[in-house]
Each structure stands twice: as structure tokens, then as C-alpha cells.
CSV table of C-alpha atoms and ligand atoms in Angstrom, one decimal:
chain,number,residue,atom,x,y,z
V,825,MET,CA,-5.0,54.5,-10.0
V,826,ASP,CA,-5.9,56.8,-12.9
V,827,VAL,CA,-5.0,60.4,-11.9
V,828,ASP,CA,-4.7,63.7,-13.7
V,829,ARG,CA,-1.3,65.4,-13.3
V,830,TYR,CA,-0.5,69.1,-12.8
V,831,GLU,CA,2.4,71.2,-11.9
V,832,VAL,CA,0.4,73.2,-9.4
V,833,ALA,CA,-3.1,72.7,-7.8
V,834,VAL,CA,-4.8,75.7,-6.3
V,835,LEU,CA,-7.2,74.5,-3.6
V,836,GLY,CA,-10.1,76.9,-3.1
V,837,LEU,CA,-11.3,79.5,-5.7
V,838,GLY,CA,-12.4,82.4,-3.6
V,839,GLY,CA,-10.8,85.7,-4.3
V,840,VAL,CA,-7.3,84.6,-3.2
V,841,GLY,CA,-7.2,81.2,-4.9
V,842,ALA,CA,-8.7,82.6,-8.1
V,843,ALA,CA,-6.0,85.3,-8.3
V,844,ALA,CA,-3.3,82.7,-7.7
V,845,PHE,CA,-4.8,80.5,-10.4
V,846,GLN,CA,-4.8,83.4,-12.9
V,847,SER,CA,-1.2,84.3,-12.1
V,848,LEU,CA,0.0,80.8,-12.5
V,849,ALA,CA,-1.9,80.1,-15.7
V,850,CYS,CA,-0.6,83.4,-17.2
V,851,ARG,CA,2.9,82.2,-16.6
V,852,GLY,CA,2.2,79.1,-18.7
V,853,VAL,CA,2.1,76.8,-15.7
V,854,ASN,CA,0.0,73.6,-16.0
V,855,VAL,CA,-2.4,74.5,-13.2
V,856,VAL,CA,-5.7,73.2,-11.9
V,857,GLY,CA,-8.0,75.2,-9.6
V,858,ILE,CA,-10.5,73.3,-7.4
V,859,ASP,CA,-13.5,74.4,-5.4
V,860,ARG,CA,-16.3,72.5,-3.8
V,861,PHE,CA,-19.0,74.8,-5.1
V,862,ASP,CA,-20.3,74.8,-8.7
V,863,SER,CA,-20.2,78.5,-9.2
V,864,ILE,CA,-19.4,81.7,-7.4
V,865,HIS,CA,-21.2,81.3,-4.1
V,866,GLU,CA,-22.2,82.8,-0.7
V,867,HIS,CA,-20.7,80.2,1.6
V,868,GLY,CA,-17.2,81.7,2.1
V,869,SER,CA,-15.7,85.1,2.4
V,870,SER,CA,-15.7,86.5,-1.2
V,871,HIS,CA,-19.3,87.5,-1.9
V,872,GLY,CA,-21.6,90.5,-1.2
V,873,GLN,CA,-21.2,92.9,-4.2
V,874,SER,CA,-18.4,95.2,-3.0
V,875,ARG,CA,-15.2,95.4,-1.1
V,876,ILE,CA,-13.4,98.6,0.0
V,877,PHE,CA,-10.1,99.3,-1.7
V,878,ARG,CA,-7.7,101.6,0.1
V,879,ILE,CA,-4.0,102.2,0.1
V,880,ALA,CA,-3.0,104.4,3.2
V,881,TYR,CA,-3.2,101.3,5.3
V,882,PHE,CA,-4.0,101.8,9.0
V,883,GLU,CA,-3.5,98.1,9.8
V,884,HIS,CA,0.2,98.3,8.9
V,885,PRO,CA,2.2,100.5,6.5
V,886,ASP,CA,3.9,97.3,5.1
V,887,TYR,CA,0.7,96.6,3.2
V,888,VAL,CA,1.0,99.8,1.2
V,889,PRO,CA,3.3,98.4,-1.6
V,890,LEU,CA,0.9,95.4,-2.0
V,891,ALA,CA,-2.0,97.8,-2.3
V,892,VAL,CA,-0.2,99.9,-4.9
V,893,PHE,CA,0.7,96.8,-6.9
V,894,SER,CA,-2.9,95.6,-6.7
V,895,GLN,CA,-4.3,99.0,-7.7
V,896,GLU,CA,-2.6,98.8,-11.1
V,897,ARG,CA,-3.7,95.2,-11.6
V,898,TRP,CA,-7.3,96.0,-10.7
V,899,GLN,CA,-7.3,98.8,-13.2
V,900,GLY,CA,-6.0,96.4,-15.9
V,901,LEU,CA,-8.5,93.7,-15.0
V,902,GLU,CA,-11.4,96.3,-15.1
V,903,GLU,CA,-10.2,97.5,-18.5
V,904,ARG,CA,-10.1,94.0,-20.0
V,905,SER,CA,-13.5,92.9,-18.5
V,906,SER,CA,-16.9,93.7,-19.8
V,907,LYS,CA,-18.2,93.9,-16.2
V,908,ARG,CA,-17.5,96.4,-13.5
V,909,ILE,CA,-14.7,95.3,-11.2
V,910,PHE,CA,-12.9,98.4,-9.9
V,911,ILE,CA,-14.8,101.7,-9.2
V,912,GLU,CA,-12.6,104.6,-8.1
V,913,THR,CA,-14.7,106.8,-5.9
V,914,GLY,CA,-12.3,108.0,-3.3
V,915,GLY,CA,-12.8,107.2,0.4
V,916,VAL,CA,-13.4,109.1,3.7
V,917,TRP,CA,-12.4,107.7,7.0
V,918,VAL,CA,-13.9,109.6,10.0
V,919,GLY,CA,-12.8,109.4,13.6
V,920,PRO,CA,-10.9,111.3,16.3
V,921,GLU,CA,-7.7,112.8,15.0
V,922,SER,CA,-5.7,110.8,17.6
V,923,GLY,CA,-7.7,107.6,17.1
V,924,CYS,CA,-5.9,104.7,15.4
V,925,HIS,CA,-7.8,104.8,12.1
V,926,VAL,CA,-7.0,108.4,11.2
V,927,ARG,CA,-3.6,108.5,12.9
V,928,GLU,CA,-2.3,105.3,11.3
V,929,SER,CA,-3.7,106.1,7.9
V,930,ARG,CA,-1.9,109.3,8.0
V,931,LEU,CA,1.4,107.7,9.2
V,932,ALA,CA,1.2,105.1,6.3
V,933,ALA,CA,0.4,107.8,3.8
V,934,ASP,CA,3.3,110.0,5.0
V,935,HIS,CA,5.7,107.1,5.1
V,936,HIS,CA,4.9,106.1,1.5
V,937,GLY,CA,4.3,109.6,0.1
V,938,LEU,CA,0.6,109.0,-0.7
V,939,ASP,CA,-2.0,111.6,-1.5
V,940,TYR,CA,-4.5,112.5,1.2
V,941,GLU,CA,-6.3,115.4,2.8
V,942,LEU,CA,-7.4,116.0,6.4
V,943,LEU,CA,-10.7,117.8,6.4
V,944,ASP,CA,-12.5,119.4,9.3
V,945,PRO,CA,-16.2,118.7,9.8
V,946,ASP,CA,-17.4,121.8,7.9
V,947,GLU,CA,-15.3,121.2,4.8
V,948,SER,CA,-16.2,117.4,4.8
V,949,MET,CA,-19.9,118.2,4.9
V,950,ARG,CA,-19.6,120.9,2.2
V,951,ARG,CA,-18.0,118.4,-0.1
V,952,TRP,CA,-20.3,115.5,0.7
V,953,PRO,CA,-23.6,117.0,2.0
V,954,ALA,CA,-24.8,113.5,3.1
V,955,LEU,CA,-22.1,113.2,5.7
V,956,ARG,CA,-22.4,114.3,9.4
V,957,VAL,CA,-19.0,114.5,10.9
V,958,PRO,CA,-19.0,115.1,14.7
V,959,ARG,CA,-17.4,118.4,15.8
V,960,GLN,CA,-14.6,116.8,17.7
V,961,GLN,CA,-13.7,114.4,14.8
V,962,ILE,CA,-11.8,114.7,11.5
V,963,CYS,CA,-12.1,113.2,8.0
V,964,PHE,CA,-9.1,111.6,6.3
V,965,HIS,CA,-9.8,111.7,2.5
V,966,GLU,CA,-8.0,109.2,0.4
V,967,PRO,CA,-8.6,110.1,-3.3
V,968,ASP,CA,-7.3,106.7,-4.6
V,969,ALA,CA,-9.7,104.5,-2.6
V,970,GLY,CA,-12.6,102.8,-4.3
V,971,ILE,CA,-14.7,99.7,-4.6
V,972,ILE,CA,-14.0,96.2,-5.9
V,973,CYS,CA,-16.8,93.8,-6.9
V,974,PRO,CA,-15.7,90.4,-5.6
V,975,GLU,CA,-18.0,88.3,-7.8
V,976,HIS,CA,-16.9,90.0,-11.0
V,977,ALA,CA,-13.3,89.9,-10.0
V,978,ILE,CA,-13.3,86.2,-9.4
V,979,GLU,CA,-15.1,85.6,-12.6
V,980,ALA,CA,-12.5,87.6,-14.5
V,981,PHE,CA,-9.5,85.9,-12.7
V,982,LEU,CA,-10.9,82.5,-13.6
V,983,ALA,CA,-11.8,83.4,-17.2
V,984,GLU,CA,-8.3,84.8,-17.8
V,985,GLY,CA,-6.7,81.7,-16.2
V,986,CYS,CA,-8.7,79.4,-18.3
V,987,ALA,CA,-8.0,81.4,-21.5
V,988,GLU,CA,-4.3,80.8,-20.7
V,989,GLY,CA,-4.8,77.0,-20.4
V,990,GLY,CA,-5.6,76.6,-16.7
V,991,ARG,CA,-8.2,74.0,-15.8
V,992,ILE,CA,-11.0,74.5,-13.3
V,993,MET,CA,-12.7,71.7,-11.3
V,994,ARG,CA,-15.8,73.0,-9.6
V,995,GLY,CA,-18.3,71.1,-7.5
V,996,ASN,CA,-15.5,69.0,-6.2
V,997,SER,CA,-14.9,68.8,-2.4
V,998,ILE,CA,-11.4,68.1,-1.3
V,999,GLU,CA,-11.5,65.2,1.0
V,1000,ARG,CA,-7.9,64.3,1.6
V,1001,ILE,CA,-4.4,65.6,0.8
V,1002,GLU,CA,-1.6,63.1,0.8
V,1003,LEU,CA,2.1,63.9,0.4
V,1004,GLU,CA,4.0,61.4,-1.6
V,1005,GLU,CA,7.6,61.4,-2.7
V,1006,ASP,CA,6.8,62.4,-6.2
V,1007,GLY,CA,4.0,64.8,-5.6
V,1008,VAL,CA,0.9,65.8,-3.7
V,1009,VAL,CA,-2.3,63.7,-4.2
V,1010,VAL,CA,-5.6,65.4,-3.7
V,1011,GLN,CA,-8.7,63.3,-3.3
V,1012,LEU,CA,-12.0,64.7,-4.6
V,1013,GLY,CA,-14.7,62.1,-3.9
V,1014,ASN,CA,-13.8,59.1,-6.1
V,1015,GLN,CA,-11.5,61.1,-8.2
V,1016,TRP,CA,-7.8,61.9,-7.6
V,1017,ILE,CA,-5.5,64.5,-8.9
V,1018,ARG,CA,-1.7,64.7,-8.5
V,1019,ALA,CA,0.3,68.0,-8.5
V,1020,ARG,CA,4.0,68.7,-7.8
V,1021,ARG,CA,2.9,71.5,-5.5
V,1022,ILE,CA,-0.2,73.0,-4.0
V,1023,VAL,CA,-1.5,76.4,-2.9
V,1024,MET,CA,-4.0,76.1,0.0
V,1025,ALA,CA,-6.4,79.0,-0.2
V,1026,LEU,CA,-9.4,77.4,1.6
V,1027,GLY,CA,-10.6,80.5,3.5
V,1028,SER,CA,-12.3,79.5,6.7
V,1029,TRP,CA,-11.7,75.8,6.0
V,1030,THR,CA,-7.9,76.2,5.8
V,1031,LYS,CA,-7.2,75.2,9.4
V,1032,ALA,CA,-9.2,72.0,9.2
V,1033,HIS,CA,-7.3,70.9,6.1
V,1034,LEU,CA,-3.9,71.9,7.6
V,1035,ASP,CA,-4.7,69.9,10.8
V,1036,ALA,CA,-5.6,66.9,8.7
V,1037,LEU,CA,-2.2,66.8,7.0
V,1038,ASP,CA,0.0,63.9,8.1
V,1039,LEU,CA,3.1,66.1,8.6
V,1040,ARG,CA,5.6,66.5,11.5
V,1041,PRO,CA,6.2,69.0,13.0
V,1042,ARG,CA,2.5,69.8,13.1
V,1043,LEU,CA,1.6,73.4,12.3
V,1044,ASN,CA,0.2,75.2,15.3
V,1045,ILE,CA,-1.7,78.2,14.1
V,1046,ASP,CA,-5.1,79.6,15.0
V,1047,LEU,CA,-7.4,80.6,12.2
V,1048,GLU,CA,-10.8,81.4,13.6
V,1049,PRO,CA,-13.9,81.6,11.5
V,1050,GLN,CA,-16.3,84.4,12.5
V,1051,ARG,CA,-19.8,85.2,11.4
V,1052,GLN,CA,-20.2,88.7,9.9
V,1053,LEU,CA,-23.1,90.6,8.5
V,1054,LEU,CA,-23.8,92.7,5.3
V,1055,GLY,CA,-26.9,94.9,5.1
V,1056,TRP,CA,-28.6,97.0,2.3
V,1057,THR,CA,-30.9,99.9,3.2
V,1058,ARG,CA,-33.5,101.6,1.2
V,1059,PRO,CA,-32.0,105.1,1.6
V,1060,ARG,CA,-34.1,108.2,2.3
V,1061,GLN,CA,-32.2,110.4,-0.1
V,1062,PRO,CA,-30.6,108.2,-2.8
V,1063,GLU,CA,-29.9,111.3,-4.9
V,1064,LEU,CA,-27.1,112.3,-2.5
V,1065,LEU,CA,-25.4,108.9,-2.5
V,1066,GLY,CA,-24.6,107.9,-6.1
V,1067,GLU,CA,-21.1,106.6,-6.9
V,1068,GLU,CA,-20.4,109.8,-9.0
V,1069,ARG,CA,-20.8,112.0,-5.9
V,1070,PHE,CA,-20.3,109.9,-2.8
V,1071,PRO,CA,-17.2,108.0,-1.7
V,1072,VAL,CA,-16.7,104.8,0.2
V,1073,TRP,CA,-16.8,105.6,3.9
V,1074,LEU,CA,-16.0,104.4,7.3
V,1075,PHE,CA,-16.7,105.8,10.8
V,1076,ALA,CA,-14.7,104.6,13.8
V,1077,ASP,CA,-17.0,103.4,16.5
V,1078,ASN,CA,-13.9,102.9,18.7
V,1079,GLU,CA,-10.4,101.4,18.2
V,1080,ASP,CA,-11.8,97.9,17.6
V,1081,SER,CA,-14.9,98.6,15.6
V,1082,ILE,CA,-15.8,100.5,12.4
V,1083,GLN,CA,-19.0,101.1,10.6
V,1084,TYR,CA,-18.5,101.3,6.9
V,1085,GLY,CA,-20.4,101.5,3.6
V,1086,PHE,CA,-20.6,102.2,0.0
V,1087,PRO,CA,-22.2,104.7,-2.4
V,1088,ILE,CA,-25.1,103.4,-4.6
V,1089,CYS,CA,-23.4,101.7,-7.6
V,1090,HIS,CA,-25.0,100.6,-10.8
V,1091,ASP,CA,-24.4,97.3,-12.6
V,1092,LEU,CA,-23.1,95.3,-9.6
V,1093,PRO,CA,-24.7,91.9,-8.7
V,1094,GLY,CA,-26.9,91.6,-5.6
V,1095,PRO,CA,-29.3,94.0,-3.8
V,1096,GLY,CA,-29.7,97.7,-4.6
V,1097,GLY,CA,-29.6,100.6,-2.2
V,1098,VAL,CA,-26.8,101.5,0.3
V,1099,LYS,CA,-24.6,98.7,1.6
V,1100,VAL,CA,-23.6,99.1,5.2
V,1101,ALA,CA,-21.7,96.8,7.6
V,1102,ARG,CA,-19.4,96.7,10.6
V,1103,HIS,CA,-15.8,95.5,10.8
V,1104,CYS,CA,-15.3,94.2,14.3
V,1105,PRO,CA,-15.0,90.8,16.1
V,1106,GLY,CA,-17.9,88.5,15.1
V,1107,GLU,CA,-19.5,85.4,16.6
V,1108,VAL,CA,-17.0,82.5,16.4
V,1109,CYS,CA,-18.5,79.7,14.2
V,1110,ASP,CA,-18.0,76.4,12.4
V,1111,PRO,CA,-17.9,77.5,8.7
V,1112,ASP,CA,-20.1,74.5,7.8
V,1113,ALA,CA,-22.7,75.4,10.4
V,1114,ILE,CA,-22.7,79.2,10.4
V,1115,ARG,CA,-26.0,80.7,11.6
V,1116,ARG,CA,-27.3,82.0,8.2
V,1117,THR,CA,-30.7,83.2,9.5
V,1118,VAL,CA,-30.7,86.8,10.6
V,1119,ASP,CA,-32.8,88.5,13.3
V,1120,GLU,CA,-33.7,91.9,14.7
V,1121,THR,CA,-30.5,92.0,16.8
V,1122,ASP,CA,-28.5,91.6,13.7
V,1123,GLU,CA,-30.4,94.4,12.0
V,1124,ARG,CA,-30.0,96.8,14.9
V,1125,PHE,CA,-26.3,96.0,15.1
V,1126,VAL,CA,-25.7,96.8,11.4
V,1127,LEU,CA,-27.8,100.0,11.4
V,1128,GLU,CA,-26.7,101.5,14.8
V,1129,GLY,CA,-25.2,104.9,14.3
V,1130,LEU,CA,-26.1,105.3,10.6
V,1131,GLN,CA,-28.9,107.7,11.2
V,1132,GLU,CA,-26.6,110.2,12.9
V,1133,ARG,CA,-23.6,109.7,10.5
V,1134,ILE,CA,-25.3,109.5,7.1
V,1135,PRO,CA,-29.0,110.3,7.6
V,1136,ALA,CA,-29.6,110.2,3.8
V,1137,ALA,CA,-28.5,106.6,3.8
V,1138,PHE,CA,-30.7,105.5,6.7
V,1139,GLY,CA,-33.8,103.4,6.0
V,1140,PRO,CA,-35.1,99.9,6.5
V,1141,LEU,CA,-32.8,97.1,5.7
V,1142,HIS,CA,-34.2,95.2,2.7
V,1143,SER,CA,-31.4,92.6,2.6
V,1144,LEU,CA,-29.1,91.2,5.3
V,1145,LYS,CA,-26.6,88.5,4.5
V,1146,THR,CA,-23.9,86.6,6.4
V,1147,CYS,CA,-20.3,86.2,5.4
V,1148,LEU,CA,-17.2,84.7,7.0
V,1149,TYR,CA,-14.0,86.3,8.4
V,1150,THR,CA,-11.0,84.0,9.0
V,1151,MET,CA,-9.1,85.7,11.8
V,1152,SER,CA,-5.4,85.1,12.4
V,1153,THR,CA,-4.3,85.8,16.0
V,1154,ASP,CA,-2.7,89.1,15.1
V,1155,GLY,CA,-5.1,90.1,12.3
V,1156,HIS,CA,-2.5,89.9,9.6
V,1157,PHE,CA,-2.4,87.5,6.7
V,1158,ILE,CA,-0.5,84.3,6.5
V,1159,LEU,CA,1.4,83.7,3.2
V,1160,ASP,CA,4.2,81.1,3.5
V,1161,HIS,CA,5.4,77.6,2.9
V,1162,HIS,CA,4.4,74.9,5.3
V,1163,PRO,CA,7.4,74.6,7.6
V,1164,ALA,CA,7.4,70.8,7.3
V,1165,ASP,CA,7.0,70.5,3.5
V,1166,ASP,CA,7.8,73.3,1.1
V,1167,ARG,CA,5.6,71.9,-1.6
V,1168,ILE,CA,2.7,73.4,0.3
V,1169,VAL,CA,2.0,77.1,0.2
V,1170,ILE,CA,-0.5,78.4,2.7
V,1171,ALA,CA,-2.7,81.5,2.0
V,1172,GLY,CA,-4.9,82.1,5.0
V,1173,GLY,CA,-6.0,84.3,7.9
V,1174,PHE,CA,-7.2,87.2,5.7
V,1175,SER,CA,-8.9,88.6,8.8
V,1176,GLY,CA,-11.6,90.6,7.0
V,1177,HIS,CA,-9.4,92.8,4.9
V,1178,GLY,CA,-7.8,90.6,2.2
V,1179,PHE,CA,-9.8,91.1,-0.9
V,1180,LYS,CA,-8.3,94.4,-2.0
V,1181,PHE,CA,-4.9,92.7,-2.2
V,1182,CYS,CA,-5.9,89.7,-4.3
V,1183,PRO,CA,-3.8,90.7,-7.4
V,1184,ALA,CA,-0.7,91.0,-5.2
V,1185,LEU,CA,-1.5,87.9,-3.2
V,1186,GLY,CA,-2.0,85.9,-6.4
V,1187,GLU,CA,1.3,87.0,-7.8
V,1188,ALA,CA,3.2,86.4,-4.5
V,1189,LEU,CA,1.6,82.9,-4.2
V,1190,ALA,CA,2.7,82.1,-7.7
V,1191,ASP,CA,6.2,83.2,-6.9
V,1192,LEU,CA,6.3,81.3,-3.6
V,1193,VAL,CA,5.0,78.0,-5.1
V,1194,LEU,CA,7.2,78.2,-8.2
V,1195,GLU,CA,10.4,79.9,-7.0
V,1196,GLY,CA,10.4,79.5,-3.3
V,1197,GLY,CA,10.4,83.3,-2.6
V,1198,SER,CA,8.7,86.4,-4.0
V,1199,GLY,CA,9.9,89.8,-5.3
V,1200,LEU,CA,6.9,91.3,-3.7
V,1201,PRO,CA,7.5,92.4,0.0
V,1202,VAL,CA,5.5,89.7,1.7
V,1203,ASP,CA,8.0,88.5,4.3
V,1204,PHE,CA,6.1,90.3,7.0
V,1205,LEU,CA,3.2,87.9,6.4
V,1206,GLY,CA,5.4,84.8,7.0
V,1207,LEU,CA,4.9,82.1,9.7
V,1208,GLY,CA,8.1,83.2,11.4
V,1209,ARG,CA,6.2,85.7,13.5
V,1210,PHE,CA,4.4,82.8,15.3
V,1211,ASN,CA,5.6,79.9,17.4
V,1212,THR,CA,4.1,77.4,15.1
V,1213,GLU,CA,5.4,74.0,16.2
V,1214,ARG,CA,3.6,71.7,18.6
A,1707,FAD,C1,-18.4,90.8,5.4
A,1707,FAD,C2,-17.1,91.0,4.8
A,1707,FAD,C3,-16.6,92.2,4.4
A,1707,FAD,C4,-15.3,92.3,3.9
A,1707,FAD,N1,-14.9,93.6,3.5
A,1707,FAD,C5,-13.7,93.7,2.9
A,1707,FAD,C6,-13.3,94.9,2.3
A,1707,FAD,O1,-14.0,95.9,2.3
A,1707,FAD,N2,-12.0,95.0,1.8
A,1707,FAD,C7,-11.2,93.9,1.7
A,1707,FAD,O2,-10.1,94.1,1.2
A,1707,FAD,N3,-11.6,92.7,2.2
A,1707,FAD,C8,-12.8,92.6,2.8
A,1707,FAD,N4,-13.2,91.4,3.3
A,1707,FAD,C9,-12.2,90.3,3.3
A,1707,FAD,C10,-12.1,89.5,2.0
A,1707,FAD,O3,-13.4,89.4,1.4
A,1707,FAD,C11,-11.5,88.2,2.3
A,1707,FAD,O4,-10.3,88.4,3.0
A,1707,FAD,C12,-11.3,87.3,1.1
A,1707,FAD,O5,-12.5,87.2,0.4
A,1707,FAD,C13,-10.8,86.0,1.5
A,1707,FAD,O6,-10.8,85.1,0.4
A,1707,FAD,P1,-10.4,83.6,0.4
A,1707,FAD,O7,-10.2,83.2,-1.0
A,1707,FAD,O8,-9.3,83.5,1.4
A,1707,FAD,O9,-11.6,82.8,1.1
A,1707,FAD,P2,-13.0,82.3,0.4
A,1707,FAD,O10,-13.5,83.3,-0.4
A,1707,FAD,O11,-13.8,81.8,1.6
A,1707,FAD,O12,-12.5,81.1,-0.5
A,1707,FAD,C14,-12.2,79.8,0.0
A,1707,FAD,C15,-12.7,78.8,-1.0
A,1707,FAD,O13,-12.3,77.5,-0.6
A,1707,FAD,C16,-13.3,76.6,-1.0
A,1707,FAD,N5,-13.3,75.4,-0.2
A,1707,FAD,C17,-13.3,75.3,1.2
A,1707,FAD,N6,-13.3,74.0,1.5
A,1707,FAD,C18,-13.2,73.3,0.4
A,1707,FAD,C19,-13.1,71.9,0.1
A,1707,FAD,N7,-13.0,70.9,1.1
A,1707,FAD,N8,-13.0,71.5,-1.2
A,1707,FAD,C20,-13.0,72.4,-2.2
A,1707,FAD,N9,-13.1,73.7,-2.0
A,1707,FAD,C21,-13.2,74.2,-0.7
A,1707,FAD,C22,-14.6,77.4,-0.6
A,1707,FAD,O14,-15.7,76.9,-1.4
A,1707,FAD,C23,-14.2,78.8,-1.1
A,1707,FAD,O15,-14.7,79.1,-2.4
A,1707,FAD,C24,-14.5,91.2,3.8
A,1707,FAD,C25,-14.9,90.0,4.2
A,1707,FAD,C26,-16.2,89.8,4.7
A,1707,FAD,C27,-16.7,88.5,5.1
């Protein structure tokens, strides 16, 4: 059998795989990155113009060092690219002072000595006249927050990886992964490649590929694909909402749901206007059969509350798209070796909040696959926290 040989194969070139590909290629590793789609696409989790970047992490303070590491890398990538990747706008997180989003952001910021301000409704609305902060709520202002453009970021990661000698194979669907004594063989249609080690960064398809591996003990983890929505309004008062004067924002609906959105940015791909969405549990789906058509219920769901919170941003939706979350059972990422074969490194379960960390994840994945461990503090994302054998 005629096969191409590599040191490492990165399976999946969404945000996470693309970042790992870049890190590996920049270390001089003979790496190939593989994706089933020809170009940057809208089938997975890494599309839709913008992602929130924030550091004072309410999900868990252990993410803070990874965000700090990523911030510097995003700034570097932005400087080297001719396209917009990282836009520093600051961010405002609105909710009850005792609610988890404000409370835990504050705890993470205090723990790591990060800059922030707590603003009452009057001061918040004085600074950002488009905001309407309810009387009994408070605004956590994070000056280092901002926006990342996922399409431009992936393009830049891949371009830098290729410039360092990495190879990309796009339009190639991975059909089988076989573990042999002297390497891992990956079947792509009637083509095969062989690598000493692999990084599996297959987004919502990760679990299906893990389940298909002929390994004992089998890995018992749940990674649940969920349908999510992204909408763009034609705002009533766009002059109040430009990136130079308005931050990224989120309003807590309750402890499990957030409405969030972005200022109007120029030179990003995709629809114009104000992007708005909700971070909350979505409809469980098969990633190959996700309901892509959208209806009035979806529109109402995305817009609900916007008129009261940011009336200037309210207006009819002129674009509404779907996207996939891949939820782990505890909402935290999984970054670890396969317990039955350490030639496989798993990157999955990014649970709707992974993009901002791509530079740190790429670096840690390169460490794990080459050296067995990472200097970055990623142990809390290991499989040890689950009972994974079955
Ligand atoms: C609506 C929405 C909003 C979000 N907002 C934020 C945010 O504000 N901030 C933030 O930090 N994060 C956010 N996230 C999360 C973040 O975007 C994801 O965590 C991240 O994009 C996950 O990237 P990934 O590389 O794991 O997955 P993906 O981007 O899905 O990449 C997986 C890749 O694997 C490929 N693949 C799958 N099967 C095969 C196969 N058989 N053969 C070859 N290739 C295959 C796919 O084609 C795909 O390109 C959001 C996500 C969504 C959906």
C-alpha cells in the first residue's frame, strides 16, 4: 500500500485543529492537517464572523492563564495578518450582583489580579448610552475583552502552518483510523496516510470517531452535539453601536442562559448589522442531520429581551444561521491522551466556549502529542475527572 508518512496528523481543521497544526508546523514537525470540507465552512462550530474573547472567566478561574496566554498570541496573529482577527473592544457582563456570571467573573479577576470595574446602572448607561441596565442589576466591565473572527483566525493559523512546511489535505473525509504497531493509519476514501501520532480535533464528530476505534478499554465519554443559533439585526440606531464606542456584551437571563452580542464591526466576513445570540442548552442533534432551516420560533428565541436591554440594537433579523456546540457532561473541555493508547490526543467537548483559547489549546496539544505533557496548566481538562472505562 502506497501511503504518505507524517510525524503527526491533525484530524479536523476547525479552530482547535488549525491552531494545533500551526503550533506543530512552527516547531518544525512533519505535520498534516486533514478536513472533510474544501474550505472554511459552516458545518461545524467555527463559523459566524465573531467570538467573544474574555479573561475573567466565570466558568472556572483555572481557564484564566490559558486566556492570558491566548491574548498575547491573538495579538501577534492579528499583527502578522492582513485581515482582522482580534478586535479589542472591552466587554460588559450584566446581571444580578449575586448571580453566577458577575459573581464568578469577579472571583476569577480577584484571584488572578485582573483589571475590572463594577458599574451601577447609571454609570453603565452614561458610558454606553445604548445599554439599559435594570435597576437591581450591575455591570462587570472587563477592559481586556474583545472579539475574535474565527474564519480569519483559521485562515491565518493554516497559512502560517503551511509556510512552515505543514501540509493540508482538505475535501478528505476520514473514514477509518487504525492503530498499528509502527503508527496510526488514517483512511481517506481510497487514500491512506500514516502518522506516528494523531490529534483528534473533530468537533461534534469526535465521539463517533472515538467510538469507532478498536481499542480496549473503550472510552466512555459523552460529547453531545447541540443545535445553536446566530442572528443579525438591522439595528434602529447603528450610530450608537460601532466597535469604537460599544463593547461586546452579555446579559444573564438566569444562571443557565445568557443573551450576548457584538458591536458593529467593519471588515469581517458575513452579514452586517448587530450579531446577537444566546448561550444556553440547545436542541440535541446528529451533526450530519442538524436542522439548518430556521423558523419564527428561532427568531423570537434569539431576539427575546433585546428590545429592553439594547433598544438601539433591536430590529428585524436579516440573517439567522445555525452552528454546533459539542457539550461535555460538565461543560469543560477535554484535552488528554486516549487512556488506551497515548499516540492519540483528544481535543473535544468545547461546550460553546472554546474559540477564545485556540492559541493555548494548539500549543498544549502540540506539547501533549510530542512530549506527553504540557507546560501550560491544562491538567484540569484531563479525562481523570470522569469515570471513562466501560
Ligand atoms: C453559536 C456559537 C457561538 C460561540 N461563541 C463562542 C464565543 O463567543 N467565544 C468562544 O470562545 N467560543 C465560542 N463558541 C465555541 C467555539 O466556537 C468552539 O468551541 C470551537 O469553534 C470548536 O472548534 P473545534 O475545532 O473543536 O470544532 P469544529 O470547528 O467543528 O471543527 C471540527 C472539524 O472537524 C472536521 N471533521 C469532522 N468529521 C470529519 C471527518 N470524518 N473527516 C475529516 N474532517 C472531519 C469538520 O469538518 C470540522 O472542520 C461558540 C460556538 C458556537 C456554535
